[in-house]
Amino acid sequence: MDVRVLMNEAADGPAPGEPVDDAGLERLYAYPDTTARPWVRANMVATLDGGAAGNDGRTASINTDADNRVFTLLRDLADVILVGAGTARIEGYRRAARRSGGLAERALAEGRGVYPAMAVVSRSGAVPPILAEEVPDRGPVYLVTCEAAGEGALQRARDVLGAERVLVVGEDEVDLPRAVRRLHERRMRRVLCEGGPQLLADVAATEVLDELCQTVVPLMAGGRAQRITTGTPADLHLSPRMILESEGTLLHRWIRGGA
């Protein structure tokens, strides 16, 4: 599978028209320094006509080889994967696997884990059953919730995940800026938000989003699929930094102004 650059605003790196290998992709998607503050990156896929999923309601039916390649890389580079509980259930999310290739050893050398963590956002405090199960050779799971979940739900989550992995941030709603700060305090500084559309809208509206990586696949799906954001109004301006192409799939990076 060949990948080539269409646009690259970075000071160095491959120029338009040049091919990109695995090492080049890693450089192009590298996180900035996150010592002082976290960096929140979202990764979403969409069809040419704007659908965030196929007609079966799942993103897997519109994924391409290029999208899967970048999806895996972005997980390997992240410290924690932020996902809404509904998306985790619909997409059948499982705990994150060990980082690929030499990225696991590099993460250890940098004082990071060999597995990305998973942080599930749920106002109700419910942990998706698949993620509640401890699995060998898989990363930890955190619950990000609020006081409105109620003490019963919070205690059940603590019983399943452990008290230290239940982050209660906010009273009536999940306070996403506070959640990101709490993750940063736990050395989870490279945050990868995988949606779904409601969570991404909330992340954009609260301006904790620094970067959007969007894959556009060469498919018109029609139907009634929702967009990559839905619900909370947001007015977040982003600037294009990179566009790659592979077999018709377009891979974008957009950066928030001032990030």
PDB file of C-alpha atoms in Angstrom:
ATOM      1  CA  MET A   1       0.000   0.000   0.000  1.00  0.00           C
ATOM      2  CA  ASP A   2       1.617   3.253  -1.194  1.00  0.00           C
ATOM      3  CA  VAL A   3       1.149   6.548   0.649  1.00  0.00           C
ATOM      4  CA  ARG A   4       2.142   9.880  -0.880  1.00  0.00           C
ATOM      5  CA  VAL A   5       2.144  13.467   0.352  1.00  0.00           C
ATOM      6  CA  LEU A   6      -0.296  15.961  -1.154  1.00  0.00           C
ATOM      7  CA  MET A   7       0.403  18.765   1.353  1.00  0.00           C
ATOM      8  CA  ASN A   8       2.821  19.145   4.255  1.00  0.00           C
ATOM      9  CA  GLU A   9       3.108  22.425   6.175  1.00  0.00           C
ATOM     10  CA  ALA A  10       5.873  21.142   8.479  1.00  0.00           C
ATOM     11  CA  ALA A  11       9.282  22.797   8.221  1.00  0.00           C
ATOM     12  CA  ASP A  12      10.866  19.463   7.338  1.00  0.00           C
ATOM     13  CA  GLY A  13       9.659  16.104   6.096  1.00  0.00           C
ATOM     14  CA  PRO A  14       8.587  14.820   2.694  1.00  0.00           C
ATOM     15  CA  ALA A  15       7.444  17.287   0.046  1.00  0.00           C
ATOM     16  CA  PRO A  16       4.262  16.995  -2.041  1.00  0.00           C
ATOM     17  CA  GLY A  17       4.396  14.032  -4.390  1.00  0.00           C
ATOM     18  CA  GLU A  18       6.942  12.100  -2.324  1.00  0.00           C
ATOM     19  CA  PRO A  19       6.132   8.626  -0.936  1.00  0.00           C
ATOM     20  CA  VAL A  20       5.961   7.971   2.810  1.00  0.00           C
ATOM     21  CA  ASP A  21       7.151   4.792   4.529  1.00  0.00           C
ATOM     22  CA  ASP A  22       6.295   3.626   8.073  1.00  0.00           C
ATOM     23  CA  ALA A  23       9.079   5.673   9.676  1.00  0.00           C
ATOM     24  CA  GLY A  24       7.967   8.718   7.723  1.00  0.00           C
ATOM     25  CA  LEU A  25       4.369   8.278   8.859  1.00  0.00           C
ATOM     26  CA  GLU A  26       5.511   8.115  12.466  1.00  0.00           C
ATOM     27  CA  ARG A  27       7.394  11.391  12.069  1.00  0.00           C
ATOM     28  CA  LEU A  28       4.459  13.073  10.351  1.00  0.00           C
ATOM     29  CA  TYR A  29       2.085  12.113  13.180  1.00  0.00           C
ATOM     30  CA  ALA A  30       4.496  12.687  16.085  1.00  0.00           C
ATOM     31  CA  TYR A  31       3.080  14.477  19.133  1.00  0.00           C
ATOM     32  CA  PRO A  32       4.590  17.778  20.254  1.00  0.00           C
ATOM     33  CA  ASP A  33       6.204  18.101  23.699  1.00  0.00           C
ATOM     34  CA  THR A  34       3.505  17.266  26.265  1.00  0.00           C
ATOM     35  CA  THR A  35       5.507  17.792  29.455  1.00  0.00           C
ATOM     36  CA  ALA A  36       3.785  21.030  30.455  1.00  0.00           C
ATOM     37  CA  ARG A  37       0.350  20.429  28.928  1.00  0.00           C
ATOM     38  CA  PRO A  38      -1.515  17.552  27.301  1.00  0.00           C
ATOM     39  CA  TRP A  39      -2.212  17.340  23.581  1.00  0.00           C
ATOM     40  CA  VAL A  40      -5.678  16.150  22.575  1.00  0.00           C
ATOM     41  CA  ARG A  41      -5.884  14.627  19.114  1.00  0.00           C
ATOM     42  CA  ALA A  42      -9.067  13.229  17.577  1.00  0.00           C
ATOM     43  CA  ASN A  43      -9.149  10.593  14.865  1.00  0.00           C
ATOM     44  CA  MET A  44     -12.303  10.095  12.814  1.00  0.00           C
ATOM     45  CA  VAL A  45     -13.274   8.556   9.475  1.00  0.00           C
ATOM     46  CA  ALA A  46     -15.940   9.767   7.054  1.00  0.00           C
ATOM     47  CA  THR A  47     -17.322   8.970   3.620  1.00  0.00           C
ATOM     48  CA  LEU A  48     -17.211  11.411   0.699  1.00  0.00           C
ATOM     49  CA  ASP A  49     -20.812  12.387   1.438  1.00  0.00           C
ATOM     50  CA  GLY A  50     -20.063  13.088   5.107  1.00  0.00           C
ATOM     51  CA  GLY A  51     -21.207   9.903   6.822  1.00  0.00           C
ATOM     52  CA  ALA A  52     -19.343   8.911   9.985  1.00  0.00           C
ATOM     53  CA  ALA A  53     -20.269   5.234   9.566  1.00  0.00           C
ATOM     54  CA  GLY A  54     -21.559   2.771   7.020  1.00  0.00           C
ATOM     55  CA  ASN A  55     -25.194   1.820   6.575  1.00  0.00           C
ATOM     56  CA  ASP A  56     -24.776  -0.818   9.285  1.00  0.00           C
ATOM     57  CA  GLY A  57     -24.056   1.975  11.794  1.00  0.00           C
ATOM     58  CA  ARG A  58     -20.408   0.955  12.294  1.00  0.00           C
ATOM     59  CA  THR A  59     -17.190   2.590  11.146  1.00  0.00           C
ATOM     60  CA  ALA A  60     -15.620  -0.788  10.311  1.00  0.00           C
ATOM     61  CA  SER A  61     -17.721  -0.989   7.141  1.00  0.00           C
ATOM     62  CA  ILE A  62     -16.089   2.156   5.684  1.00  0.00           C
ATOM     63  CA  ASN A  63     -12.495   1.603   6.855  1.00  0.00           C
ATOM     64  CA  THR A  64      -9.754   1.238   4.241  1.00  0.00           C
ATOM     65  CA  ASP A  65      -6.231  -0.178   4.500  1.00  0.00           C
ATOM     66  CA  ALA A  66      -4.773   3.337   4.793  1.00  0.00           C
ATOM     67  CA  ASP A  67      -7.263   4.301   7.493  1.00  0.00           C
ATOM     68  CA  ASN A  68      -6.501   1.129   9.472  1.00  0.00           C
ATOM     69  CA  ARG A  69      -2.765   1.764   9.147  1.00  0.00           C
ATOM     70  CA  VAL A  70      -3.031   5.285  10.567  1.00  0.00           C
ATOM     71  CA  PHE A  71      -5.607   4.177  13.169  1.00  0.00           C
ATOM     72  CA  THR A  72      -3.088   1.664  14.548  1.00  0.00           C
ATOM     73  CA  LEU A  73      -0.218   4.157  14.450  1.00  0.00           C
ATOM     74  CA  LEU A  74      -2.181   6.843  16.306  1.00  0.00           C
ATOM     75  CA  ARG A  75      -3.066   4.354  19.027  1.00  0.00           C
ATOM     76  CA  ASP A  76       0.568   3.286  19.269  1.00  0.00           C
ATOM     77  CA  LEU A  77       1.645   6.907  19.748  1.00  0.00           C
ATOM     78  CA  ALA A  78      -1.018   7.800  22.343  1.00  0.00           C
ATOM     79  CA  ASP A  79      -0.936   7.410  26.115  1.00  0.00           C
ATOM     80  CA  VAL A  80      -4.701   7.127  26.456  1.00  0.00           C
ATOM     81  CA  ILE A  81      -7.632   6.549  24.100  1.00  0.00           C
ATOM     82  CA  LEU A  82     -10.678   8.649  25.010  1.00  0.00           C
ATOM     83  CA  VAL A  83     -13.976   7.176  23.820  1.00  0.00           C
ATOM     84  CA  GLY A  84     -17.657   7.569  24.595  1.00  0.00           C
ATOM     85  CA  ALA A  85     -19.338   4.621  26.280  1.00  0.00           C
ATOM     86  CA  GLY A  86     -21.971   4.347  23.531  1.00  0.00           C
ATOM     87  CA  THR A  87     -19.354   4.152  20.796  1.00  0.00           C
ATOM     88  CA  ALA A  88     -17.387   1.607  22.801  1.00  0.00           C
ATOM     89  CA  ARG A  89     -20.488  -0.623  22.965  1.00  0.00           C
ATOM     90  CA  ILE A  90     -21.577  -0.215  19.328  1.00  0.00           C
ATOM     91  CA  GLU A  91     -18.074  -0.738  17.916  1.00  0.00           C
ATOM     92  CA  GLY A  92     -17.221  -3.598  20.292  1.00  0.00           C
ATOM     93  CA  TYR A  93     -14.229  -1.858  21.836  1.00  0.00           C
ATOM     94  CA  ARG A  94     -11.674  -4.002  23.625  1.00  0.00           C
ATOM     95  CA  ARG A  95      -8.775  -3.012  25.838  1.00  0.00           C
ATOM     96  CA  ALA A  96      -5.839  -1.598  23.897  1.00  0.00           C
ATOM     97  CA  ALA A  97      -3.172  -3.984  22.615  1.00  0.00           C
ATOM     98  CA  ARG A  98       0.573  -3.635  23.155  1.00  0.00           C
ATOM     99  CA  ARG A  99       2.202  -0.952  21.047  1.00  0.00           C
ATOM    100  CA  SER A 100       3.554  -2.203  17.724  1.00  0.00           C
ATOM    101  CA  GLY A 101       7.190  -2.924  16.909  1.00  0.00           C
ATOM    102  CA  GLY A 102       9.800  -0.767  18.608  1.00  0.00           C
ATOM    103  CA  LEU A 103       7.239   1.747  19.887  1.00  0.00           C
ATOM    104  CA  ALA A 104       6.636  -0.343  23.030  1.00  0.00           C
ATOM    105  CA  GLU A 105      10.338  -0.317  23.951  1.00  0.00           C
ATOM    106  CA  ARG A 106      10.584   3.384  23.175  1.00  0.00           C
ATOM    107  CA  ALA A 107       7.579   4.124  25.380  1.00  0.00           C
ATOM    108  CA  LEU A 108       9.198   2.235  28.255  1.00  0.00           C
ATOM    109  CA  ALA A 109      12.425   4.201  27.802  1.00  0.00           C
ATOM    110  CA  GLU A 110      10.386   7.409  28.013  1.00  0.00           C
ATOM    111  CA  GLY A 111       8.702   6.309  31.228  1.00  0.00           C
ATOM    112  CA  ARG A 112       5.417   5.441  29.524  1.00  0.00           C
ATOM    113  CA  GLY A 113       3.544   2.145  29.409  1.00  0.00           C
ATOM    114  CA  VAL A 114       3.789  -0.506  26.715  1.00  0.00           C
ATOM    115  CA  TYR A 115      -0.020  -0.407  26.424  1.00  0.00           C
ATOM    116  CA  PRO A 116      -2.148   2.674  25.804  1.00  0.00           C
ATOM    117  CA  ALA A 117      -4.854   3.103  28.425  1.00  0.00           C
ATOM    118  CA  MET A 118      -8.554   3.394  27.566  1.00  0.00           C
ATOM    119  CA  ALA A 119     -10.655   6.170  29.155  1.00  0.00           C
ATOM    120  CA  VAL A 120     -14.405   5.660  28.708  1.00  0.00           C
ATOM    121  CA  VAL A 121     -16.624   8.723  29.100  1.00  0.00           C
ATOM    122  CA  SER A 122     -20.018   7.899  30.605  1.00  0.00           C
ATOM    123  CA  ARG A 123     -22.382  10.314  32.347  1.00  0.00           C
ATOM    124  CA  SER A 124     -24.299   7.338  33.758  1.00  0.00           C
ATOM    125  CA  GLY A 125     -21.145   5.744  35.174  1.00  0.00           C
ATOM    126  CA  ALA A 126     -21.741   2.459  33.323  1.00  0.00           C
ATOM    127  CA  VAL A 127     -18.664   0.525  32.186  1.00  0.00           C
ATOM    128  CA  PRO A 128     -19.192  -1.355  28.875  1.00  0.00           C
ATOM    129  CA  PRO A 129     -19.151  -5.081  29.752  1.00  0.00           C
ATOM    130  CA  ILE A 130     -16.340  -6.031  27.344  1.00  0.00           C
ATOM    131  CA  LEU A 131     -14.089  -3.329  28.792  1.00  0.00           C
ATOM    132  CA  ALA A 132     -14.952  -4.309  32.355  1.00  0.00           C
ATOM    133  CA  GLU A 133     -13.191  -7.656  31.944  1.00  0.00           C
ATOM    134  CA  GLU A 134      -9.510  -7.892  32.876  1.00  0.00           C
ATOM    135  CA  VAL A 135      -7.637  -9.293  29.872  1.00  0.00           C
ATOM    136  CA  PRO A 136      -4.005 -10.498  29.858  1.00  0.00           C
ATOM    137  CA  ASP A 137      -1.594  -8.495  27.701  1.00  0.00           C
ATOM    138  CA  ARG A 138      -3.993  -5.555  27.318  1.00  0.00           C
ATOM    139  CA  GLY A 139      -3.997  -1.997  28.635  1.00  0.00           C
ATOM    140  CA  PRO A 140      -5.918  -0.608  31.634  1.00  0.00           C
ATOM    141  CA  VAL A 141      -9.372   0.987  31.484  1.00  0.00           C
ATOM    142  CA  TYR A 142     -10.442   4.192  33.237  1.00  0.00           C
ATOM    143  CA  LEU A 143     -13.966   5.530  33.639  1.00  0.00           C
ATOM    144  CA  VAL A 144     -14.531   9.272  33.240  1.00  0.00           C
ATOM    145  CA  THR A 145     -17.862  10.227  34.773  1.00  0.00           C
ATOM    146  CA  CYS A 146     -19.636  12.750  37.005  1.00  0.00           C
ATOM    147  CA  GLU A 147     -21.510  12.970  40.306  1.00  0.00           C
ATOM    148  CA  ALA A 148     -24.864  12.651  38.519  1.00  0.00           C
ATOM    149  CA  ALA A 149     -24.087   8.976  37.885  1.00  0.00           C
ATOM    150  CA  GLY A 150     -25.058   8.327  41.498  1.00  0.00           C
ATOM    151  CA  GLU A 151     -23.208   6.579  44.273  1.00  0.00           C
ATOM    152  CA  GLY A 152     -24.502   3.140  43.316  1.00  0.00           C
ATOM    153  CA  ALA A 153     -23.144   3.318  39.765  1.00  0.00           C
ATOM    154  CA  LEU A 154     -19.884   4.857  40.968  1.00  0.00           C
ATOM    155  CA  GLN A 155     -19.376   2.076  43.507  1.00  0.00           C
ATOM    156  CA  ARG A 156     -20.073  -0.612  40.899  1.00  0.00           C
ATOM    157  CA  ALA A 157     -17.512   0.989  38.602  1.00  0.00           C
ATOM    158  CA  ARG A 158     -14.956   1.132  41.443  1.00  0.00           C
ATOM    159  CA  ASP A 159     -15.600  -2.539  42.220  1.00  0.00           C
ATOM    160  CA  VAL A 160     -14.943  -3.443  38.577  1.00  0.00           C
ATOM    161  CA  LEU A 161     -12.038  -1.140  37.688  1.00  0.00           C
ATOM    162  CA  GLY A 162     -10.579  -0.127  41.052  1.00  0.00           C
ATOM    163  CA  ALA A 163     -11.174   3.191  42.816  1.00  0.00           C
ATOM    164  CA  GLU A 164      -8.045   4.781  41.341  1.00  0.00           C
ATOM    165  CA  ARG A 165      -9.390   4.240  37.809  1.00  0.00           C
ATOM    166  CA  VAL A 166     -12.741   5.973  38.294  1.00  0.00           C
ATOM    167  CA  LEU A 167     -12.376   9.702  37.615  1.00  0.00           C
ATOM    168  CA  VAL A 168     -15.353  11.755  38.826  1.00  0.00           C
ATOM    169  CA  VAL A 169     -15.135  15.154  37.135  1.00  0.00           C
ATOM    170  CA  GLY A 170     -18.122  17.465  37.286  1.00  0.00           C
ATOM    171  CA  GLU A 171     -21.516  17.398  38.963  1.00  0.00           C
ATOM    172  CA  ASP A 172     -24.339  17.175  36.383  1.00  0.00           C
ATOM    173  CA  GLU A 173     -22.148  16.639  33.311  1.00  0.00           C
ATOM    174  CA  VAL A 174     -18.655  15.320  32.631  1.00  0.00           C
ATOM    175  CA  ASP A 175     -16.172  18.210  32.806  1.00  0.00           C
ATOM    176  CA  LEU A 176     -13.911  17.353  29.859  1.00  0.00           C
ATOM    177  CA  PRO A 177     -11.197  20.001  30.457  1.00  0.00           C
ATOM    178  CA  ARG A 178     -10.907  18.771  34.037  1.00  0.00           C
ATOM    179  CA  ALA A 179     -10.853  15.160  32.844  1.00  0.00           C
ATOM    180  CA  VAL A 180      -7.948  15.892  30.491  1.00  0.00           C
ATOM    181  CA  ARG A 181      -6.066  17.600  33.335  1.00  0.00           C
ATOM    182  CA  ARG A 182      -6.642  14.574  35.582  1.00  0.00           C
ATOM    183  CA  LEU A 183      -5.298  12.261  32.884  1.00  0.00           C
ATOM    184  CA  HIS A 184      -2.262  14.504  32.445  1.00  0.00           C
ATOM    185  CA  GLU A 185      -1.594  14.308  36.187  1.00  0.00           C
ATOM    186  CA  ARG A 186      -1.461  10.530  35.773  1.00  0.00           C
ATOM    187  CA  ARG A 187       1.179  10.863  33.030  1.00  0.00           C
ATOM    188  CA  MET A 188      -1.377  10.263  30.271  1.00  0.00           C
ATOM    189  CA  ARG A 189      -0.375  13.308  28.274  1.00  0.00           C
ATOM    190  CA  ARG A 190      -0.955  12.197  24.694  1.00  0.00           C
ATOM    191  CA  VAL A 191      -4.723  11.907  24.398  1.00  0.00           C
ATOM    192  CA  LEU A 192      -6.378  10.290  21.382  1.00  0.00           C
ATOM    193  CA  CYS A 193     -10.138  10.871  21.133  1.00  0.00           C
ATOM    194  CA  GLU A 194     -11.908   8.322  18.934  1.00  0.00           C
ATOM    195  CA  GLY A 195     -15.394   9.763  19.409  1.00  0.00           C
ATOM    196  CA  GLY A 196     -18.126   9.012  18.836  1.00  0.00           C
ATOM    197  CA  PRO A 197     -19.785  12.045  17.273  1.00  0.00           C
ATOM    198  CA  GLN A 198     -21.359  13.306  20.523  1.00  0.00           C
ATOM    199  CA  LEU A 199     -18.097  13.127  22.470  1.00  0.00           C
ATOM    200  CA  LEU A 200     -16.132  14.768  19.664  1.00  0.00           C
ATOM    201  CA  ALA A 201     -18.663  17.625  19.535  1.00  0.00           C
ATOM    202  CA  ASP A 202     -18.281  18.083  23.300  1.00  0.00           C
ATOM    203  CA  VAL A 203     -14.481  17.979  23.037  1.00  0.00           C
ATOM    204  CA  ALA A 204     -14.571  20.624  20.288  1.00  0.00           C
ATOM    205  CA  ALA A 205     -17.109  22.810  22.118  1.00  0.00           C
ATOM    206  CA  THR A 206     -15.024  22.879  25.308  1.00  0.00           C
ATOM    207  CA  GLU A 207     -11.913  23.724  23.238  1.00  0.00           C
ATOM    208  CA  VAL A 208      -9.763  20.936  24.655  1.00  0.00           C
ATOM    209  CA  LEU A 209      -9.235  19.650  21.110  1.00  0.00           C
ATOM    210  CA  ASP A 210      -5.818  20.531  19.679  1.00  0.00           C
ATOM    211  CA  GLU A 211      -5.870  18.462  16.504  1.00  0.00           C
ATOM    212  CA  LEU A 212      -8.224  16.567  14.222  1.00  0.00           C
ATOM    213  CA  CYS A 213      -6.985  13.676  12.098  1.00  0.00           C
ATOM    214  CA  GLN A 214      -9.714  12.900   9.589  1.00  0.00           C
ATOM    215  CA  THR A 215      -9.744  10.119   7.036  1.00  0.00           C
ATOM    216  CA  VAL A 216     -11.985  10.600   4.003  1.00  0.00           C
ATOM    217  CA  VAL A 217     -12.649   7.316   2.214  1.00  0.00           C
ATOM    218  CA  PRO A 218     -13.543   7.114  -1.529  1.00  0.00           C
ATOM    219  CA  LEU A 219     -17.124   5.995  -0.902  1.00  0.00           C
ATOM    220  CA  MET A 220     -20.586   7.548  -1.060  1.00  0.00           C
ATOM    221  CA  ALA A 221     -22.796   5.712   1.403  1.00  0.00           C
ATOM    222  CA  GLY A 222     -26.085   7.593   1.279  1.00  0.00           C
ATOM    223  CA  GLY A 223     -28.452   6.425   4.017  1.00  0.00           C
ATOM    224  CA  ARG A 224     -28.876   8.246   7.306  1.00  0.00           C
ATOM    225  CA  ALA A 225     -25.415   8.080   8.846  1.00  0.00           C
ATOM    226  CA  GLN A 226     -24.636  10.983  11.176  1.00  0.00           C
ATOM    227  CA  ARG A 227     -21.665  13.324  10.771  1.00  0.00           C
ATOM    228  CA  ILE A 228     -18.425  12.972  12.743  1.00  0.00           C
ATOM    229  CA  THR A 229     -19.893  15.445  15.264  1.00  0.00           C
ATOM    230  CA  THR A 230     -23.439  15.755  16.513  1.00  0.00           C
ATOM    231  CA  GLY A 231     -25.236  17.427  19.385  1.00  0.00           C
ATOM    232  CA  THR A 232     -23.350  20.218  21.148  1.00  0.00           C
ATOM    233  CA  PRO A 233     -22.736  23.288  18.950  1.00  0.00           C
ATOM    234  CA  ALA A 234     -19.054  24.105  18.481  1.00  0.00           C
ATOM    235  CA  ASP A 235     -17.243  26.968  16.797  1.00  0.00           C
ATOM    236  CA  LEU A 236     -13.666  25.703  16.685  1.00  0.00           C
ATOM    237  CA  HIS A 237     -11.440  26.879  13.831  1.00  0.00           C
ATOM    238  CA  LEU A 238      -8.701  24.574  12.553  1.00  0.00           C
ATOM    239  CA  SER A 239      -5.970  24.970   9.940  1.00  0.00           C
ATOM    240  CA  PRO A 240      -4.810  22.246   7.524  1.00  0.00           C
ATOM    241  CA  ARG A 241      -1.296  20.967   8.180  1.00  0.00           C
ATOM    242  CA  MET A 242      -1.028  17.772   6.157  1.00  0.00           C
ATOM    243  CA  ILE A 243      -2.847  15.733   3.510  1.00  0.00           C
ATOM    244  CA  LEU A 244      -1.750  12.251   2.448  1.00  0.00           C
ATOM    245  CA  GLU A 245      -3.288  10.005  -0.206  1.00  0.00           C
ATOM    246  CA  SER A 246      -3.368   6.242  -0.617  1.00  0.00           C
ATOM    247  CA  GLU A 247      -5.521   4.423  -3.187  1.00  0.00           C
ATOM    248  CA  GLY A 248      -8.095   7.218  -3.081  1.00  0.00           C
ATOM    249  CA  THR A 249      -8.176   7.534   0.711  1.00  0.00           C
ATOM    250  CA  LEU A 250      -7.281  11.020   1.987  1.00  0.00           C
ATOM    251  CA  LEU A 251      -5.608  11.412   5.378  1.00  0.00           C
ATOM    252  CA  HIS A 252      -5.799  14.903   6.919  1.00  0.00           C
ATOM    253  CA  ARG A 253      -4.274  16.661   9.929  1.00  0.00           C
ATOM    254  CA  TRP A 254      -5.949  19.873  11.112  1.00  0.00           C
ATOM    255  CA  ILE A 255      -4.535  21.963  14.006  1.00  0.00           C
ATOM    256  CA  ARG A 256      -6.391  24.409  16.231  1.00  0.00           C
ATOM    257  CA  GLY A 257      -5.122  27.970  16.034  1.00  0.00           C
ATOM    258  CA  GLY A 258      -2.798  28.742  18.936  1.00  0.00           C
ATOM    259  CA  ALA A 259      -2.317  25.073  19.847  1.00  0.00           C
TER     260      ALA A 259
END
